[in-house]
Amino acid sequence: MNELVQLLTPEGERVHPPDHDQDFDAETLRGFYRDMVLVRRIDTEATALQRHGELGLWAQLLGQEAAQIGAGRALRAQDHVFPTYREHGVAYTRGIDPLDLLGLFRGVDHGGWDPAQKHFGHYTIVIGAQTLHAVGYAMGMQRDGVIGTGDPDRDAAVVAHFGDGASSQGDVNEAFIFAASYNAPVVFFCQNNQWAISEPIERQSRIPLYQRARGFGFPGVRVDGNDVLATYAVTQAALQRARDGEGPTLVEAYTYRMGAHTTTDDPTRYRLNADLEHWKLKDPIARLEVYLRRHGLVDDAFLADLKSEADALGHHLREGCKAMPDPPPTAIFDHVYAEETEELRAQREGFVAYRETFEAHHPQEVAR
Amino acid sequence: MNELVQLLTPEGERVHPPDHDQDFDAETLRGFYRDMVLVRRIDTEATALQRHGELGLWAQLLGQEAAQIGAGRALRAQDHVFPTYREHGVAYTRGIDPLDLLGLFRGVDHGGWDPAQKHFGHYTIVIGAQTLHAVGYAMGMQRDGVIGTGDPDRDAAVVAHFGDGASSQGDVNEAFIFAASYNAPVVFFCQNNQWAISEPIERQSRIPLYQRARGFGFPGVRVDGNDVLATYAVTQAALQRARDGEGPTLVEAYTYRMGAHTTTDDPTRYRLNADLEHWKLKDPIARLEVYLRRHGLVDDAFLADLKSEADALGHHLREGCKAMPDPPPTAIFDHVYAEETEELRAQREGFVAYRETFEAHHPQEVAR
Amino acid sequence: MSAAGTETTQRITLARGLNAGLRRAMEDDDKVLVMGEDVGKLGGVFRITDGLQKDFGEDRVIDSPLAEAGIVGTAVGLALRGYRPVVEIQFDGFVYPAYDQIVCQVAKMHYRSRGRSKMPMVIRIPFGGGIGAVEHHSESPEAQFAHTPGLKVVACSNPVDGYWMIQQAIACDDPVIFLEPKRQYHADKADLDVDVDATPDPLFASRVVRRGDDVTVLAYGPQVKIALAAAEAAAAEGQSLEVIDLRTLSPLDMGPVLASVRRTGRAVVTHEAHVNLGMGAEIAARITEECFYSLEAPVLRVGGYDTPYPASRNEEEFLPDLDRVLDAVDRSLDF
Amino acid sequence: MSAAGTETTQRITLARGLNAGLRRAMEDDDKVLVMGEDVGKLGGVFRITDGLQKDFGEDRVIDSPLAEAGIVGTAVGLALRGYRPVVEIQFDGFVYPAYDQIVCQVAKMHYRSRGRSKMPMVIRIPFGGGIGAVEHHSESPEAQFAHTPGLKVVACSNPVDGYWMIQQAIACDDPVIFLEPKRQYHADKADLDVDVDATPDPLFASRVVRRGDDVTVLAYGPQVKIALAAAEAAAAEGQSLEVIDLRTLSPLDMGPVLASVRRTGRAVVTHEAHVNLGMGAEIAARITEECFYSLEAPVLRVGGYDTPYPASRNEEEFLPDLDRVLDAVDRSLDF
Ligand SMILES: Cc1ncc(C[n+]2csc(CCOP(=O)(O)OP(=O)(O)O)c2C)c(N)n1
Ligand SMILES: Cc1ncc(C[n+]2csc(CCOP(=O)(O)OP(=O)(O)O)c2C)c(N)n1
Ligand SMILES: [Mg+2]
Ligand SMILES: [Mg+2]
């Protein structure tokens, strides 16, 4: 499969593709490694929190760490990201406290960060809807004059994340059309983890997904999504193209969903264990670790420090999650509108009055 | 533009492309010519009827006769067509009385033929919606075992018509995905007449539309849509592929909308007259006429007969249209359901009773 | 091999009732197809189509690409070709990408063709909240479909109805939006008699599920259980509530409703959907038109508030519960 | 250069009022964008955006590819980037491909983000029938949007309101579904005072447009003219109708409505949308809840029948007209 851009093989060997090769210093490589380890820890902790009833659900990213760290680290501060519900790794690169990701899955809010401040949109659950938002946002950047000025601190681009299943949605294909028509500065980043819940990629497309882009008039690249170096290099190039005003690119990060779709899913009903075992050999973290160790770029002290850091992160998540307060009942009525209507105000008041009739009878119950 | 399949040049010269060449006997060629002349007459008459207030609207096909006759004549009886609102030429090849096309535009019904009997669906006005119906119908053919049996009277396929503008709709792209996924026996026939009302094709796609198909994993072909021979040959091949079980094809018939979008449109607001003049030189009927005359395949008698036939058709349309009765008022309530609800029956009865109160006062008014 | 096995009575959940009903419909008519996301090997995220692909094959139980307009749009084509597609929408909140196909195509095909093209399609939608889910997984979209002429809309509330109603909906020559209260799927069991030639209630009929004299409580889907619990609680305080399971939302079967309200003089409607322009509005308007002089109080409505569905830790306060129904009953009685 | 030119008073149609309002909003705030199919050179199929692209350029008046989800979805992104998109849906019946983006994204973004992401978008929809058009060109989808929390829904009925309301809707930080009665676009003229610093009525307010004592008639959009004509005709027969132009459908401004009904004791609501679950249902339910003891008759509803929109030769019978409004008034008075 030589159409796949790869810089680091599953065996941890550095290879040099003609198009996207790049040198990385030790610091950067260690950084990628650290990122992936920490992000996997976020995922493991959140999964455990779900098992312990602290979260209602968790969408695991196990196996997709390289794709997300590569894509996330290629961003500049001024770039903007539109995620699905699984981009915990990208969120982490945007400086979002992983605790803020849990609120949605715990059921205390629909997303705990400020999209404008973090340059990272809210998780979008309706498959594909965010890709159009990404294109519109990119059109806004065009109108703001932050494309193709040559100033690296000014030129910006957008990344639209989506999955292999999402590639079948009308919205996603319309996003391709609008992006091509307006030459919008957007990178379509598809994590092809080969499953849309129980449906294999073959149900969505009979040919490699990256080829879809050509039919809309812009380039598509397939990158080894379990190779953080390749993902970084390819995304960086695509982002630069966009910032330079050369328009959209589709990046297909070829990876594998090593976990279940979410914590409520049971993949044994629809896929072979052998498949999973095969992909474990391509683990994104293991291959970078082999490379780093072989070249003496990490030592035991680094790894021990990282382990402590991960443990601390785990602790932060566990304690933070359990301490996360439930929203007050009246939160139901907050922020429906920027300018609240009298109608809704009256409904809120009715709600409060109604609850007060109970409070009189069962004060504790209502207090929480 | 050698990507364009052409068998007959605008100057009426026969050329022989490597892939889709075909021999046509004189009878067939005269048939095509006759078809196009009659279909243009239908269009002219309907346009005139609109001007005289007999139709509320008419969607003209002027300039698209070759695309439609080529596509329509390539069908076998058992094939099934899903049209837009402009496929008057295809409808004619399916044996639909052109008068039945007028009802929709006169406002007496939403379509006057039986889709199952004519193997020609109802005109669909919501752009692109019918392409999914076409794929579903083709999936039904697969389940009925009428694909790839080798029996020419049994093997069947579907044609989904749509325009260049429609290529931007989510539905159309989803139709591509479903067709590819199920390898459905469907020909996507896109008449790229270069305009979606006032928007030029460049707004929808920056590359030739036929290339869209490749990104979904099936072939696309661009054919000279003003060349009835080429359109026929290319559609026939695509249909045969579909009937043989080899899956979908996108045919882009490259043509030009010589009229307005509809009779209510004013193209002078958005396009240059020079453009139209340029395309007049590529007229689909003129070029075949030149060819037929040059090779002595038509004589004055044939042309005179055809003229009488067209005149008779015009007469039929004019008289038929004017005589078309308005639906009775209660038609509003007919066929909402296959199994009418009591609720609706009551509403209908209320309507009748209400009108009867008027009848008592103004008998004539209600009678119509 | 039928899910019924050899016994004539089973204790089943709503999920099993629907599964058995689908199975029987597929056995009875080989034009019946099941389509949707993950309906094959997985058996759907709620397992309603469990085992069907194994027994009926991939041609009849079709895993669709991830695109709701595509699913419903291809189902339209299959229906035009003579099939009877049963479409599963994975969650209520994901029906909207298919909204155009449903309201402009599915609903209008029979009318457009003046009866020549039938559209015997069932669109199954697991609906409503109460399962602690994330955004878009707890919606109640029924009013929008009920407002659309050409569609029929029903909601089942219990395992036995699930079994029969799904078969009746599939047998109906009109498109039916079939709402399934997802929080009931695995909640309660009921006795189902599958082998007898039972004559179930008609599909488009409401049913009095508890007799009473003081106030009529109207509910459907997930709220029927709550209305019954409210009636039980009210009885302890000497109030006699009549509870009607509406079952059909379009058409409405107003006969039993009007008869009841003429007797009780009071009505409360409850649903999870937003109150504003929810089913309760229509029912209140019709009752008032028909029983103006019988009414002792205005028809009162209990429903989801007019806010988006909240984060799940707030859904208990958002959803109508026994107390809110009783509160409305009291307000009606005090009027 | 403003459409207002130098005169302060113009006689304008609704189409011109909207055009002038859009122009002024674009002059006042350069974040305001216009987008949609054919809104550029053509000026829209109804010419509402006539001349705007010429004067404000292709970056601010954007011809979109032919895809409504794409139009609204990209408008969401533009709004998130700080723009104020005004989207034109070409005809009512073509809003449904964008339905998912509208109800799941536009309506919910502010709530989802707990107020961090505003969604100041206007979605203009020419709505209603009466122009003899083919299928899908005469729909009245307002109830579906009014049922959706997070959206605001208004309908203008005359040229002066068109001019002011479009500007107010654009200035609103919430998404507004802006309904324009297409059969009124070029029908009547009114005097518009553009240069004075007028203080128009608030956007979310109903307005009594004719005083009367016997029956309150509630209308919006294309039905306001009909309600006024009915009042005129009724006056000749000695009946005094109060007519209220609702103007805002979500939120409803019930104050003037309730005050009127408390006085008249009778109300008739009229709209082109299907009666079943139309705005009339909600209004009837609310009036009855609030004015139970003032009502002499149930609130009566006049509307489109519960059928798909018919072929245009039948639309006259389908649409509520003066006679049907008066018939309801008579029935109310006879109750
Ligand atoms: C419109 C819509 N339909 C269905 C769903 C239910 N659903 C949630 S995730 C999912 C599969 C998504 O697959 P993919 O795009 O490959 O992303 P992945 O989950 O693999 O990251 C489905 C069907 C949804 N969220 N939205
Ligand atoms: C969903 C939808 N949006 C908008 C329209 C209005 N409309 C009717 S025809 C048309 C242009 C169609 O262009 P194209 O697909 O190229 O077909 P053509 O009319 O050129 O044959 C538009 C925008 C519609 N009918 N349906
Ligand atoms: Mg996937
Ligand atoms: Mg076109």
mmCIF file of N, CA and C in Angstrom, chain B residues 78 82 109-115 122-124 126 129-130 132-137 139-141 143-144 146 171 174 177-178 181-182 331-341 343, chain C residues 31 33 58-59 62-65 67 69-71 73-74 76-78 80-81 83 100-101 104-105 109-118 149-152 172-174 250-252 286:
data_model
loop_
_atom_site.group_PDB
_atom_site.id
_atom_site.type_symbol
_atom_site.label_atom_id
_atom_site.label_comp_id
_atom_site.label_asym_id
_atom_site.label_seq_id
_atom_site.Cartn_x
_atom_site.Cartn_y
_atom_site.Cartn_z
ATOM 1 N N GLN B 78 -38.087 -2.348 -19.925
ATOM 2 C CA GLN B 78 -38.093 -2.680 -18.491
ATOM 3 C C GLN B 78 -37.216 -1.763 -17.643
ATOM 4 N N PHE B 82 -36.039 8.022 -13.378
ATOM 5 C CA PHE B 82 -36.430 9.028 -12.380
ATOM 6 C C PHE B 82 -36.018 10.408 -12.885
ATOM 7 N N ASP B 109 -52.798 19.107 -11.707
ATOM 8 C CA ASP B 109 -52.370 17.936 -10.944
ATOM 9 C C ASP B 109 -50.866 18.058 -10.682
ATOM 10 N N HIS B 110 -50.311 17.013 -10.040
ATOM 11 C CA HIS B 110 -48.868 17.017 -9.794
ATOM 12 C C HIS B 110 -48.154 16.055 -10.745
ATOM 13 N N GLY B 111 -48.852 15.648 -11.788
ATOM 14 C CA GLY B 111 -48.245 14.688 -12.710
ATOM 15 C C GLY B 111 -49.302 13.730 -13.199
ATOM 16 N N GLY B 112 -49.383 13.582 -14.511
ATOM 17 C CA GLY B 112 -50.559 12.905 -15.049
ATOM 18 C C GLY B 112 -50.374 11.489 -15.557
ATOM 19 N N TRP B 113 -49.259 10.849 -15.258
ATOM 20 C CA TRP B 113 -49.055 9.501 -15.792
ATOM 21 C C TRP B 113 -48.856 8.508 -14.648
ATOM 22 N N ASP B 114 -48.908 7.232 -15.029
ATOM 23 C CA ASP B 114 -48.700 6.183 -14.040
ATOM 24 C C ASP B 114 -47.236 5.749 -14.097
ATOM 25 N N PRO B 115 -46.466 6.086 -13.071
ATOM 26 C CA PRO B 115 -45.031 5.792 -13.097
ATOM 27 C C PRO B 115 -44.731 4.312 -13.306
ATOM 28 N N HIS B 122 -42.541 10.289 -11.361
ATOM 29 C CA HIS B 122 -43.103 11.632 -11.401
ATOM 30 C C HIS B 122 -42.001 12.681 -11.403
ATOM 31 N N TYR B 123 -42.285 13.783 -12.015
ATOM 32 C CA TYR B 123 -41.375 14.913 -11.959
ATOM 33 C C TYR B 123 -41.101 15.243 -10.488
ATOM 34 N N THR B 124 -39.839 15.474 -10.189
ATOM 35 C CA THR B 124 -39.445 15.769 -8.819
ATOM 36 C C THR B 124 -38.855 17.173 -8.787
ATOM 37 N N VAL B 126 -38.049 18.990 -5.770
ATOM 38 C CA VAL B 126 -37.021 19.214 -4.748
ATOM 39 C C VAL B 126 -35.717 18.645 -5.313
ATOM 40 N N ALA B 129 -33.701 14.937 -4.943
ATOM 41 C CA ALA B 129 -34.351 13.905 -4.121
ATOM 42 C C ALA B 129 -34.544 12.595 -4.885
ATOM 43 N N GLN B 130 -34.818 12.710 -6.182
ATOM 44 C CA GLN B 130 -35.132 11.509 -6.963
ATOM 45 C C GLN B 130 -33.937 10.607 -7.195
ATOM 46 N N LEU B 132 -31.917 9.428 -5.051
ATOM 47 C CA LEU B 132 -31.947 8.380 -4.032
ATOM 48 C C LEU B 132 -33.058 7.380 -4.311
ATOM 49 N N HIS B 133 -34.184 7.869 -4.801
ATOM 50 C CA HIS B 133 -35.262 6.949 -5.157
ATOM 51 C C HIS B 133 -34.772 6.001 -6.250
ATOM 52 N N ALA B 134 -34.026 6.553 -7.158
ATOM 53 C CA ALA B 134 -33.499 5.739 -8.263
ATOM 54 C C ALA B 134 -32.610 4.621 -7.733
ATOM 55 N N VAL B 135 -31.753 4.968 -6.794
ATOM 56 C CA VAL B 135 -30.854 3.947 -6.248
ATOM 57 C C VAL B 135 -31.660 2.886 -5.503
ATOM 58 N N GLY B 136 -32.645 3.313 -4.734
ATOM 59 C CA GLY B 136 -33.483 2.349 -4.023
ATOM 60 C C GLY B 136 -34.227 1.441 -4.993
ATOM 61 N N TYR B 137 -34.736 2.032 -6.045
ATOM 62 C CA TYR B 137 -35.445 1.231 -7.053
ATOM 63 C C TYR B 137 -34.488 0.211 -7.666
ATOM 64 N N MET B 139 -31.914 -1.043 -6.215
ATOM 65 C CA MET B 139 -31.697 -2.079 -5.200
ATOM 66 C C MET B 139 -32.843 -3.085 -5.223
ATOM 67 N N GLY B 140 -34.034 -2.593 -5.502
ATOM 68 C CA GLY B 140 -35.179 -3.494 -5.642
ATOM 69 C C GLY B 140 -35.004 -4.430 -6.831
ATOM 70 N N MET B 141 -34.514 -3.893 -7.934
ATOM 71 C CA MET B 141 -34.246 -4.740 -9.109
ATOM 72 C C MET B 141 -33.246 -5.838 -8.757
ATOM 73 N N ARG B 143 -32.831 -7.225 -5.925
ATOM 74 C CA ARG B 143 -33.540 -8.221 -5.125
ATOM 75 C C ARG B 143 -34.541 -9.008 -5.950
ATOM 76 N N ASP B 144 -35.006 -8.418 -7.044
ATOM 77 C CA ASP B 144 -35.954 -9.116 -7.911
ATOM 78 C C ASP B 144 -35.243 -10.053 -8.882
ATOM 79 N N VAL B 146 -33.312 -9.300 -11.483
ATOM 80 C CA VAL B 146 -33.370 -8.904 -12.897
ATOM 81 C C VAL B 146 -32.084 -8.201 -13.314
ATOM 82 N N ASP B 171 -28.247 14.947 -1.105
ATOM 83 C CA ASP B 171 -28.961 13.752 -1.575
ATOM 84 C C ASP B 171 -28.268 13.101 -2.762
ATOM 85 N N GLU B 174 -25.139 11.403 -1.636
ATOM 86 C CA GLU B 174 -25.493 10.180 -0.908
ATOM 87 C C GLU B 174 -25.944 9.096 -1.886
ATOM 88 N N ILE B 177 -23.027 7.403 -3.072
ATOM 89 C CA ILE B 177 -22.453 6.515 -2.049
ATOM 90 C C ILE B 177 -23.233 5.212 -1.943
ATOM 91 N N PHE B 178 -24.549 5.322 -1.875
ATOM 92 C CA PHE B 178 -25.355 4.108 -1.768
ATOM 93 C C PHE B 178 -25.199 3.248 -3.035
ATOM 94 N N SER B 181 -21.873 1.565 -2.866
ATOM 95 C CA SER B 181 -21.811 0.585 -1.783
ATOM 96 C C SER B 181 -22.546 -0.702 -2.164
ATOM 97 N N TYR B 182 -23.699 -0.549 -2.800
ATOM 98 C CA TYR B 182 -24.496 -1.730 -3.153
ATOM 99 C C TYR B 182 -24.274 -2.161 -4.600
ATOM 100 N N ALA B 331 -61.031 17.465 -4.944
ATOM 101 C CA ALA B 331 -59.792 16.752 -5.274
ATOM 102 C C ALA B 331 -58.704 17.041 -4.250
ATOM 103 N N ILE B 332 -58.820 18.193 -3.593
ATOM 104 C CA ILE B 332 -57.878 18.515 -2.517
ATOM 105 C C ILE B 332 -57.721 17.347 -1.562
ATOM 106 N N PHE B 333 -58.826 16.674 -1.300
ATOM 107 C CA PHE B 333 -58.836 15.654 -0.252
ATOM 108 C C PHE B 333 -58.552 14.245 -0.762
ATOM 109 N N ASP B 334 -58.431 14.113 -2.076
ATOM 110 C CA ASP B 334 -58.254 12.768 -2.624
ATOM 111 C C ASP B 334 -56.810 12.309 -2.525
ATOM 112 N N HIS B 335 -56.660 11.050 -2.188
ATOM 113 C CA HIS B 335 -55.348 10.378 -2.261
ATOM 114 C C HIS B 335 -54.313 10.892 -1.272
ATOM 115 N N VAL B 336 -54.761 11.551 -0.219
ATOM 116 C CA VAL B 336 -53.785 11.899 0.814
ATOM 117 C C VAL B 336 -53.215 10.601 1.389
ATOM 118 N N TYR B 337 -54.104 9.643 1.565
ATOM 119 C CA TYR B 337 -53.697 8.337 2.075
ATOM 120 C C TYR B 337 -54.248 7.233 1.179
ATOM 121 N N ALA B 338 -53.591 6.097 1.216
ATOM 122 C CA ALA B 338 -54.157 4.913 0.567
ATOM 123 C C ALA B 338 -55.376 4.459 1.357
ATOM 124 N N GLU B 339 -55.262 4.582 2.678
ATOM 125 C CA GLU B 339 -56.389 4.231 3.554
ATOM 126 C C GLU B 339 -56.813 5.509 4.254
ATOM 127 N N GLU B 340 -57.858 6.134 3.735
ATOM 128 C CA GLU B 340 -58.247 7.454 4.237
ATOM 129 C C GLU B 340 -58.600 7.397 5.723
ATOM 130 N N THR B 341 -58.261 8.460 6.423
ATOM 131 C CA THR B 341 -58.563 8.498 7.852
ATOM 132 C C THR B 341 -59.943 9.099 8.075
ATOM 133 N N GLU B 343 -60.657 11.219 10.292
ATOM 134 C CA GLU B 343 -60.390 12.634 10.494
ATOM 135 C C GLU B 343 -60.494 13.409 9.178
ATOM 136 N N LYS C 31 -41.696 -9.325 1.001
ATOM 137 C CA LYS C 31 -41.381 -7.975 0.515
ATOM 138 C C LYS C 31 -40.937 -7.060 1.665
ATOM 139 N N LEU C 33 -38.615 -5.526 4.199
ATOM 140 C CA LEU C 33 -37.171 -5.361 4.371
ATOM 141 C C LEU C 33 -36.915 -4.516 5.610
ATOM 142 N N GLU C 58 -28.695 -10.788 4.179
ATOM 143 C CA GLU C 58 -28.274 -9.400 4.019
ATOM 144 C C GLU C 58 -29.112 -8.641 2.997
ATOM 145 N N ASP C 59 -29.828 -9.381 2.160
ATOM 146 C CA ASP C 59 -30.685 -8.704 1.190
ATOM 147 C C ASP C 59 -31.965 -8.185 1.828
ATOM 148 N N ILE C 62 -30.708 -4.860 5.875
ATOM 149 C CA ILE C 62 -29.673 -4.136 5.151
ATOM 150 C C ILE C 62 -28.982 -3.112 6.040
ATOM 151 N N ASP C 63 -27.689 -3.300 6.254
ATOM 152 C CA ASP C 63 -26.895 -2.260 6.901
ATOM 153 C C ASP C 63 -26.669 -1.145 5.888
ATOM 154 N N SER C 64 -27.111 0.048 6.216
ATOM 155 C CA SER C 64 -27.011 1.172 5.277
ATOM 156 C C SER C 64 -25.772 2.005 5.567
ATOM 157 N N PRO C 65 -25.262 2.681 4.573
ATOM 158 C CA PRO C 65 -24.254 3.706 4.839
ATOM 159 C C PRO C 65 -24.799 4.733 5.843
ATOM 160 N N ALA C 67 -26.098 7.623 6.554
ATOM 161 C CA ALA C 67 -26.707 8.804 5.933
ATOM 162 C C ALA C 67 -28.215 8.608 5.950
ATOM 163 N N ALA C 69 -30.788 10.606 5.085
ATOM 164 C CA ALA C 69 -31.534 10.945 3.864
ATOM 165 C C ALA C 69 -31.386 9.793 2.873
ATOM 166 N N GLY C 70 -30.199 9.257 2.806
ATOM 167 C CA GLY C 70 -29.948 8.135 1.914
ATOM 168 C C GLY C 70 -30.771 6.918 2.284
ATOM 169 N N ILE C 71 -30.879 6.668 3.560
ATOM 170 C CA ILE C 71 -31.639 5.489 3.996
ATOM 171 C C ILE C 71 -33.107 5.647 3.616
ATOM 172 N N GLY C 73 -34.412 7.832 1.515
ATOM 173 C CA GLY C 73 -34.551 8.027 0.066
ATOM 174 C C GLY C 73 -34.475 6.710 -0.705
ATOM 175 N N THR C 74 -33.558 5.837 -0.326
ATOM 176 C CA THR C 74 -33.511 4.547 -1.020
ATOM 177 C C THR C 74 -34.721 3.698 -0.630
ATOM 178 N N VAL C 76 -37.641 4.845 -0.245
ATOM 179 C CA VAL C 76 -38.711 5.320 -1.146
ATOM 180 C C VAL C 76 -38.639 4.539 -2.466
ATOM 181 N N GLY C 77 -37.444 4.427 -3.000
ATOM 182 C CA GLY C 77 -37.278 3.694 -4.260
ATOM 183 C C GLY C 77 -37.677 2.242 -4.129
ATOM 184 N N LEU C 78 -37.297 1.632 -3.018
ATOM 185 C CA LEU C 78 -37.671 0.232 -2.795
ATOM 186 C C LEU C 78 -39.183 0.089 -2.684
ATOM 187 N N LEU C 80 -41.351 1.998 -4.115
ATOM 188 C CA LEU C 80 -41.906 2.171 -5.467
ATOM 189 C C LEU C 80 -41.735 0.887 -6.280
ATOM 190 N N ARG C 81 -40.752 0.106 -5.936
ATOM 191 C CA ARG C 81 -40.508 -1.157 -6.639
ATOM 192 C C ARG C 81 -41.340 -2.283 -6.030
ATOM 193 N N TYR C 83 -41.540 -3.098 -2.591
ATOM 194 C CA TYR C 83 -41.104 -3.592 -1.282
ATOM 195 C C TYR C 83 -41.786 -2.827 -0.160
ATOM 196 N N ASP C 100 -36.299 16.074 5.006
ATOM 197 C CA ASP C 100 -36.772 16.463 3.684
ATOM 198 C C ASP C 100 -37.354 15.263 2.936
ATOM 199 N N GLN C 101 -36.646 14.165 2.939
ATOM 200 C CA GLN C 101 -37.174 12.980 2.254
ATOM 201 C C GLN C 101 -38.506 12.556 2.887
ATOM 202 N N CYS C 104 -41.259 15.742 2.255
ATOM 203 C CA CYS C 104 -41.505 16.137 0.866
ATOM 204 C C CYS C 104 -41.679 14.945 -0.077
ATOM 205 N N GLN C 105 -41.161 13.792 0.289
ATOM 206 C CA GLN C 105 -41.245 12.649 -0.616
ATOM 207 C C GLN C 105 -42.144 11.554 -0.031
ATOM 208 N N MET C 109 -45.864 11.296 -1.828
ATOM 209 C CA MET C 109 -45.801 10.484 -3.051
ATOM 210 C C MET C 109 -47.185 9.999 -3.485
ATOM 211 N N HIS C 110 -47.973 9.549 -2.518
ATOM 212 C CA HIS C 110 -49.293 9.011 -2.870
ATOM 213 C C HIS C 110 -50.188 10.124 -3.408
ATOM 214 N N TYR C 111 -50.102 11.271 -2.804
ATOM 215 C CA TYR C 111 -50.918 12.416 -3.219
ATOM 216 C C TYR C 111 -50.462 12.902 -4.592
ATOM 217 N N ARG C 112 -49.154 13.061 -4.725
ATOM 218 C CA ARG C 112 -48.576 13.545 -5.980
ATOM 219 C C ARG C 112 -49.011 12.659 -7.153
ATOM 220 N N SER C 113 -49.023 11.380 -6.915
ATOM 221 C CA SER C 113 -49.309 10.425 -7.999
ATOM 222 C C SER C 113 -50.798 10.118 -8.100
ATOM 223 N N ARG C 114 -51.595 10.837 -7.367
ATOM 224 C CA ARG C 114 -53.032 10.572 -7.320
ATOM 225 C C ARG C 114 -53.301 9.084 -7.093
ATOM 226 N N GLY C 115 -52.599 8.557 -6.119
ATOM 227 C CA GLY C 115 -52.877 7.192 -5.680
ATOM 228 C C GLY C 115 -52.189 6.109 -6.478
ATOM 229 N N ARG C 116 -51.430 6.505 -7.482
ATOM 230 C CA ARG C 116 -50.795 5.465 -8.296
ATOM 231 C C ARG C 116 -49.578 4.858 -7.623
ATOM 232 N N SER C 117 -48.857 5.674 -6.869
ATOM 233 C CA SER C 117 -47.666 5.170 -6.196
ATOM 234 C C SER C 117 -47.921 5.096 -4.696
ATOM 235 N N LYS C 118 -47.957 3.885 -4.186
ATOM 236 C CA LYS C 118 -48.146 3.722 -2.745
ATOM 237 C C LYS C 118 -46.811 3.835 -2.030
ATOM 238 N N PRO C 149 -49.371 16.270 6.683
ATOM 239 C CA PRO C 149 -50.376 15.395 6.054
ATOM 240 C C PRO C 149 -49.682 14.371 5.162
ATOM 241 N N GLY C 150 -50.234 13.195 5.122
ATOM 242 C CA GLY C 150 -49.655 12.126 4.304
ATOM 243 C C GLY C 150 -48.911 11.108 5.142
ATOM 244 N N LEU C 151 -48.496 11.536 6.331
ATOM 245 C CA LEU C 151 -47.871 10.596 7.262
ATOM 246 C C LEU C 151 -48.909 10.134 8.273
ATOM 247 N N LYS C 152 -48.732 8.923 8.756
ATOM 248 C CA LYS C 152 -49.457 8.491 9.936
ATOM 249 C C LYS C 152 -48.431 8.302 11.048
ATOM 250 N N CYS C 172 -49.813 -1.643 6.811
ATOM 251 C CA CYS C 172 -50.523 -0.438 6.355
ATOM 252 C C CYS C 172 -49.920 0.051 5.049
ATOM 253 N N ASP C 173 -50.765 0.425 4.121
ATOM 254 C CA ASP C 173 -50.275 0.888 2.817
ATOM 255 C C ASP C 173 -49.801 2.340 2.832
ATOM 256 N N ASP C 174 -49.924 2.984 3.948
ATOM 257 C CA ASP C 174 -49.434 4.356 4.067
ATOM 258 C C ASP C 174 -48.153 4.397 4.896
ATOM 259 N N SER C 250 -51.464 10.591 14.701
ATOM 260 C CA SER C 250 -52.038 11.111 13.462
ATOM 261 C C SER C 250 -52.417 9.931 12.595
ATOM 262 N N PRO C 251 -53.698 9.688 12.364
ATOM 263 C CA PRO C 251 -54.810 10.491 12.875
ATOM 264 C C PRO C 251 -54.930 10.342 14.384
ATOM 265 N N LEU C 252 -55.570 11.344 14.989
ATOM 266 C CA LEU C 252 -55.959 11.189 16.387
ATOM 267 C C LEU C 252 -57.282 10.425 16.433
ATOM 268 N N ARG C 286 -58.771 20.593 20.194
ATOM 269 C CA ARG C 286 -59.910 19.786 19.728
ATOM 270 C C ARG C 286 -60.911 19.489 20.827
#
